[in-house]
Each structure stands twice: as structure tokens, then as C-alpha cells.
mmCIF file of C-alpha atoms and ligand atoms in Angstrom:
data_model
loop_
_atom_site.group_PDB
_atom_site.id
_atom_site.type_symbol
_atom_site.label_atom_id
_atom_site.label_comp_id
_atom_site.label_asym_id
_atom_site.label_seq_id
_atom_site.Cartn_x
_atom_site.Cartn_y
_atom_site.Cartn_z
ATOM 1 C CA UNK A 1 37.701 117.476 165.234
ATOM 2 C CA UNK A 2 35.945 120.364 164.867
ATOM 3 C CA UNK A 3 33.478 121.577 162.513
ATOM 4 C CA UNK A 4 33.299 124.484 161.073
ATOM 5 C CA UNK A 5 31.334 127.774 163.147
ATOM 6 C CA UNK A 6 32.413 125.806 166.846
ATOM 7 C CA UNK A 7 34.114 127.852 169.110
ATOM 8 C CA UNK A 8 37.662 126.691 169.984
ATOM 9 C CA UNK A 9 37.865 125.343 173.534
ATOM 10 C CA UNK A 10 40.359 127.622 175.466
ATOM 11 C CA UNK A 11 42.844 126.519 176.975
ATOM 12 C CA UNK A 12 41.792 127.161 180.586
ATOM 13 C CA UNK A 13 38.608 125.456 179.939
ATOM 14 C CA UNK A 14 40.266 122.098 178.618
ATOM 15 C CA UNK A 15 42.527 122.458 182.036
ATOM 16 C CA UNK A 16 39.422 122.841 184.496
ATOM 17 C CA UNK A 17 37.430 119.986 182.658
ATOM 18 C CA UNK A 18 40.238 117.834 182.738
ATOM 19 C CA UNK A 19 40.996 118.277 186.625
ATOM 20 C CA UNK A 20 37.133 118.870 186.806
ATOM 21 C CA UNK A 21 37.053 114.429 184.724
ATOM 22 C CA UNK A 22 40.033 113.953 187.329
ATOM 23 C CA UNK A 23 37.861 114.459 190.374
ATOM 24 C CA UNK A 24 35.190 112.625 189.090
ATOM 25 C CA UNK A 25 36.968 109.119 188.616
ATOM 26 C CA UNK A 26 38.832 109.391 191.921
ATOM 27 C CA UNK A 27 35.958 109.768 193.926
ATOM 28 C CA UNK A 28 34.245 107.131 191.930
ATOM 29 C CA UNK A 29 36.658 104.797 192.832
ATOM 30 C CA UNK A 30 37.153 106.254 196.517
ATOM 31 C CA UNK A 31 33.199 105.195 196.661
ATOM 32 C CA UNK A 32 33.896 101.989 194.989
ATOM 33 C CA UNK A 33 36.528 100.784 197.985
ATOM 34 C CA UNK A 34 34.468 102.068 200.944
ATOM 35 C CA UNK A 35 30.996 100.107 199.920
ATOM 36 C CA UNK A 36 33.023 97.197 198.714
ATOM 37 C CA UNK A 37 34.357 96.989 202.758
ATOM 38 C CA UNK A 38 30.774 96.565 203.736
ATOM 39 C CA UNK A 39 29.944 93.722 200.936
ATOM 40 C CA UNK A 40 30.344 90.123 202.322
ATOM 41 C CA UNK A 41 33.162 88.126 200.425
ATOM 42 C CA UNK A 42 32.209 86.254 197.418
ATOM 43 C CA UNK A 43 34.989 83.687 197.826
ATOM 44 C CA UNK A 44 35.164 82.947 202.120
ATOM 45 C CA UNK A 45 38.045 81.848 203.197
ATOM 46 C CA UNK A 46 38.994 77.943 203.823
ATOM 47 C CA UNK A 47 38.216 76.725 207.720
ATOM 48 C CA UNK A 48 41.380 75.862 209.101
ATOM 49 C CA UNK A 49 39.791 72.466 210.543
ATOM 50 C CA UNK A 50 38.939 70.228 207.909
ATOM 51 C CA UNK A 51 38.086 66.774 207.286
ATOM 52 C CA UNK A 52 40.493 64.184 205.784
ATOM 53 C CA UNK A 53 38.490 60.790 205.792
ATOM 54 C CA UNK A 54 37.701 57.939 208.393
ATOM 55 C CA UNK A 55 40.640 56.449 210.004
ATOM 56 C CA UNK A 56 40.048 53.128 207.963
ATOM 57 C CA UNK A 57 40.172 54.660 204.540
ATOM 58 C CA UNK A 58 44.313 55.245 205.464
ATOM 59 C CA UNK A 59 46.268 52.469 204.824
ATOM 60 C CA UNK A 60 49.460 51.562 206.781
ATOM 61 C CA UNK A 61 52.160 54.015 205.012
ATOM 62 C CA UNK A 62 50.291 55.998 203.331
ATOM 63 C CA UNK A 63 51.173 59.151 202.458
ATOM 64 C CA UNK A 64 47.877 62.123 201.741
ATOM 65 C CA UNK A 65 48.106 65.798 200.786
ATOM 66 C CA UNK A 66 44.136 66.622 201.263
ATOM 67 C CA UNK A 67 42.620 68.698 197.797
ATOM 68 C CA UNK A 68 43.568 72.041 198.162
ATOM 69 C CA UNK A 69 45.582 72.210 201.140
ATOM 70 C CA UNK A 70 49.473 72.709 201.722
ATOM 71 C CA UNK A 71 50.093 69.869 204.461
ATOM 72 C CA UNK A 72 51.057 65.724 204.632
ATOM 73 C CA UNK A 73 48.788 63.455 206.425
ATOM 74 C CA UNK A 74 50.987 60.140 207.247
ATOM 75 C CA UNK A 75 49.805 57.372 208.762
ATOM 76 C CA UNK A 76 52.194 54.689 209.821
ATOM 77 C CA UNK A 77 51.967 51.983 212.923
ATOM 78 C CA UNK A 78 53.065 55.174 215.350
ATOM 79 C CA UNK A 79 49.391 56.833 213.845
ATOM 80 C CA UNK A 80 48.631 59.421 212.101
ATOM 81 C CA UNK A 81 50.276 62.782 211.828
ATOM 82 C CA UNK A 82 50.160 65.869 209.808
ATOM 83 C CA UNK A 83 53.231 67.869 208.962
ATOM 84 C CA UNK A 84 53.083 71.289 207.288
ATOM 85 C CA UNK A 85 54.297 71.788 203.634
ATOM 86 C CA UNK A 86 54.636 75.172 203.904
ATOM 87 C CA UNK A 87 58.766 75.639 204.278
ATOM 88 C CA UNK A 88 59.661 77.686 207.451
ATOM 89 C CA UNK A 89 61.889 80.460 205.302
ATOM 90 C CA UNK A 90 60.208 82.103 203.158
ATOM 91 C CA UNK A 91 56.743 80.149 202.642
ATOM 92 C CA UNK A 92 57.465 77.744 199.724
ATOM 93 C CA UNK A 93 55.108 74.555 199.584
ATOM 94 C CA UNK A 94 58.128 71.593 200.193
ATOM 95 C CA UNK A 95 57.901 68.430 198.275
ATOM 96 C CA UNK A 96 58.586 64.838 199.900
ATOM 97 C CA UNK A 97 60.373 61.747 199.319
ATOM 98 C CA UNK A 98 61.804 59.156 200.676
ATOM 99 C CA UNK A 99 64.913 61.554 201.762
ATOM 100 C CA UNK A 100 62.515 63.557 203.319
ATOM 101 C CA UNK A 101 60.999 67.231 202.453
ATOM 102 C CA UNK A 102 62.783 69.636 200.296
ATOM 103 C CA UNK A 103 62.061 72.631 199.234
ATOM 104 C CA UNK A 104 62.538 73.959 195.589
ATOM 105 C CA UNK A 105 63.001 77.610 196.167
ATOM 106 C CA UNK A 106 66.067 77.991 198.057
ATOM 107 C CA UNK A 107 67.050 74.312 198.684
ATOM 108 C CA UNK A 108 66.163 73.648 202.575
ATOM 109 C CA UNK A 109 66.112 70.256 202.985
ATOM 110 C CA UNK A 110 63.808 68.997 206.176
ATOM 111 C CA UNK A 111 63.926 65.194 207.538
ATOM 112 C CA UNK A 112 60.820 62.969 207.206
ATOM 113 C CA UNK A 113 59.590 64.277 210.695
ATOM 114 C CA UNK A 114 60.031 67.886 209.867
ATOM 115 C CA UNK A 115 63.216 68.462 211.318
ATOM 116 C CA UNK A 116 65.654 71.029 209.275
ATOM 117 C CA UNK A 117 69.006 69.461 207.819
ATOM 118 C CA UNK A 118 70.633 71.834 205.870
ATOM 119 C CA UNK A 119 69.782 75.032 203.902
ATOM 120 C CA UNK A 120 67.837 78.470 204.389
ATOM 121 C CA UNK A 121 65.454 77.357 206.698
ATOM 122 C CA UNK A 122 65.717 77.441 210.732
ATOM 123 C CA UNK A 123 62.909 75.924 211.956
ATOM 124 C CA UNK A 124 61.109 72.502 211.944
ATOM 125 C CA UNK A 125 57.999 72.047 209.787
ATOM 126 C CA UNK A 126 54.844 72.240 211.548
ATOM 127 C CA UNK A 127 52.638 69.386 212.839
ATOM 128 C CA UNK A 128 48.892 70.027 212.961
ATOM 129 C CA UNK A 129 46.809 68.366 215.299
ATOM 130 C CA UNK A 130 44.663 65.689 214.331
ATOM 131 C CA UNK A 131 41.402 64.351 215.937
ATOM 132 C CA UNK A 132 38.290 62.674 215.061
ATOM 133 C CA UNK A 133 34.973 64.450 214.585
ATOM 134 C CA UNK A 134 31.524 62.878 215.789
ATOM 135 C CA UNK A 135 30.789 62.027 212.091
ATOM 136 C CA UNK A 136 34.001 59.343 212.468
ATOM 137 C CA UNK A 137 36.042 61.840 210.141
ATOM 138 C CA UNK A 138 39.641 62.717 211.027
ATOM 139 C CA UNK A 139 40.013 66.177 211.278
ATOM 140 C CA UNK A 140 43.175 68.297 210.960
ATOM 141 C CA UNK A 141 43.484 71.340 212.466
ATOM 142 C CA UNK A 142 46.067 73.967 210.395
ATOM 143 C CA UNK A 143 45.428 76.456 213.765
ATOM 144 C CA UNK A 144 46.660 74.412 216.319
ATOM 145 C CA UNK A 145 50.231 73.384 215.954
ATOM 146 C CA UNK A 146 51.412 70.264 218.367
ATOM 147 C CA UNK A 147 55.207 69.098 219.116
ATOM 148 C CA UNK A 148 57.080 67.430 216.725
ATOM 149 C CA UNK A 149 56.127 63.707 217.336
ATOM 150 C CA UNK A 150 52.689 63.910 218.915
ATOM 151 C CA UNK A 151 50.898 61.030 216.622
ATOM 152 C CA UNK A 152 47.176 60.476 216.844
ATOM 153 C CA UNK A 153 45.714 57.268 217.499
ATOM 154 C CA UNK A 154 42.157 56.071 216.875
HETATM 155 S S1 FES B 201 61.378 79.193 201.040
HETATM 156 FE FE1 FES B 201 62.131 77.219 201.403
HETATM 157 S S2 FES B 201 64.241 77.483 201.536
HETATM 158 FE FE2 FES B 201 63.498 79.461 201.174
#
């Protein structure tokens, strides 16, 4: 609005403080990004080792998906193993049954060991290693993958 005895803005003006405003918020927000690369995260990432309970607090057939974490923990009188829930296509978390895994977003079905039976997928789910910390904790390890069938013992 203007009031009366203001001069118009011309047109040219408007144009240069427009690109002028333009400027402005893209280098605030070029500034932003480059000193937000040198702040430390505020949420760290999870280790990929992490604890899952003494050996004794498993009982025989039991079935664990740790808090927070997309894997099974099985123990059965073979040991204990941990089997990846994340499905080998595309990255879906697999649920599991007594048929074994499936997963609900394009129907690959898996065994009870991980190995693929029928759909999208083409490879096995993966077993994580398992061993036992000095604290008497098991401890799964997401990084290091083992062969299909490698159980841990205590
Ligand atoms: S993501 Fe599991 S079948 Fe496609």
C-alpha cells in the first residue's frame, strides 16, 4: 500500500531488490550447509556390535529381535545364531514364522535358516556373528557376516 506523497517504486528497482533478496537467502543457506558439515551429529549413529543379554537369560527356542534393531537372535540346542531381517531385494524388514521369513513387500519367502524359496529375492539372509563380551553379554556383530550355519556356543 502506499500512502499518499511516496514515490512509486520503479520497476527496475523492484527487479534488482528482488534478485538483490534472492542472493541474500541463497547464500544464507549456502552458509547454513557448509558450518553444519563441521557440527558433530546430534543423533550418532547405532554401533554395529551390540549387546543382546547373557547366554542364560535365552531359553531353549527362543526367538529375540533386540529393541531397535532389524535382525533374529535364535537360540536352539545347535546355539545361538543371528539371521538378518533385512530382505536381500530391495531392503524390506522380513517377518518370521513357523514357515520361515517372508517378506511383505514383494512376497520373497526365505526358509527358517535364511535360505531363499521363492520370490524376488536371490540371496540368503545374512547371519551376524555372535560372541561373548568380557562383561558375560552376547554380542552381535551386524558388520561381520558368517556362513549360513555357523552357531555360537557358550
Ligand atoms: S524387498 Fe523383499 S521381496 Fe522385495
Amino acid at each position: 500500500m502506499s500512502e499518499p506523497g511516496d514515490k512509486p517504486v520503479k520497476r527496475r528497482d523492484f527487479l534488482g531488490i528482488a534478485a538483490f533478496g534472492t542472493f541474500l537467502i541463497a547464500s544464507a543457506t549456502a552458509c547454513f550447509g557448509i558450518v553444519r558439515l563441521f557440527l558433530p551429529k546430534l543423533s550418532p549413529e547405532l554401533s554395529r556390535r551390540f549387546e543382546i543379554g547373557e547366554p542364560q537369560g535365552f531359553l531353549l527356542d527362543e526367538v529375540k529381535v533386540p529393541a531397535g534393531r532389524s535382525v533374529y537372535v535364535f537360540h536352539d540346542t545347535n546355539g545361538f545364531y543371528a539371521i538378518s531381517a533385512k530382505c536381500t531385494h530391495l531392503g524390506c524388514i522380513v517377518s518370521y514364522g513357523p514357515q520361515g521369513f517372508s517378506c511383505p513387500c514383494h512376497g520373497s519367502r526365505f526358509a527358517s535358516d535364511g535360505r531363499v524359496l521363492s520370490g524376488s529375492a536371490s540371496k540368503a539372509l545374512e547371519w551376524y556373528a555372535i560372541s561373548l563380551a568380557p562383561n558375560g553379554q552376547l554380542v552381535v556383530d551386524e558388520g561381520k557376516t558368517v556362513k549360513t550355519g555357523t552357531f555360537f556356543n557358550v
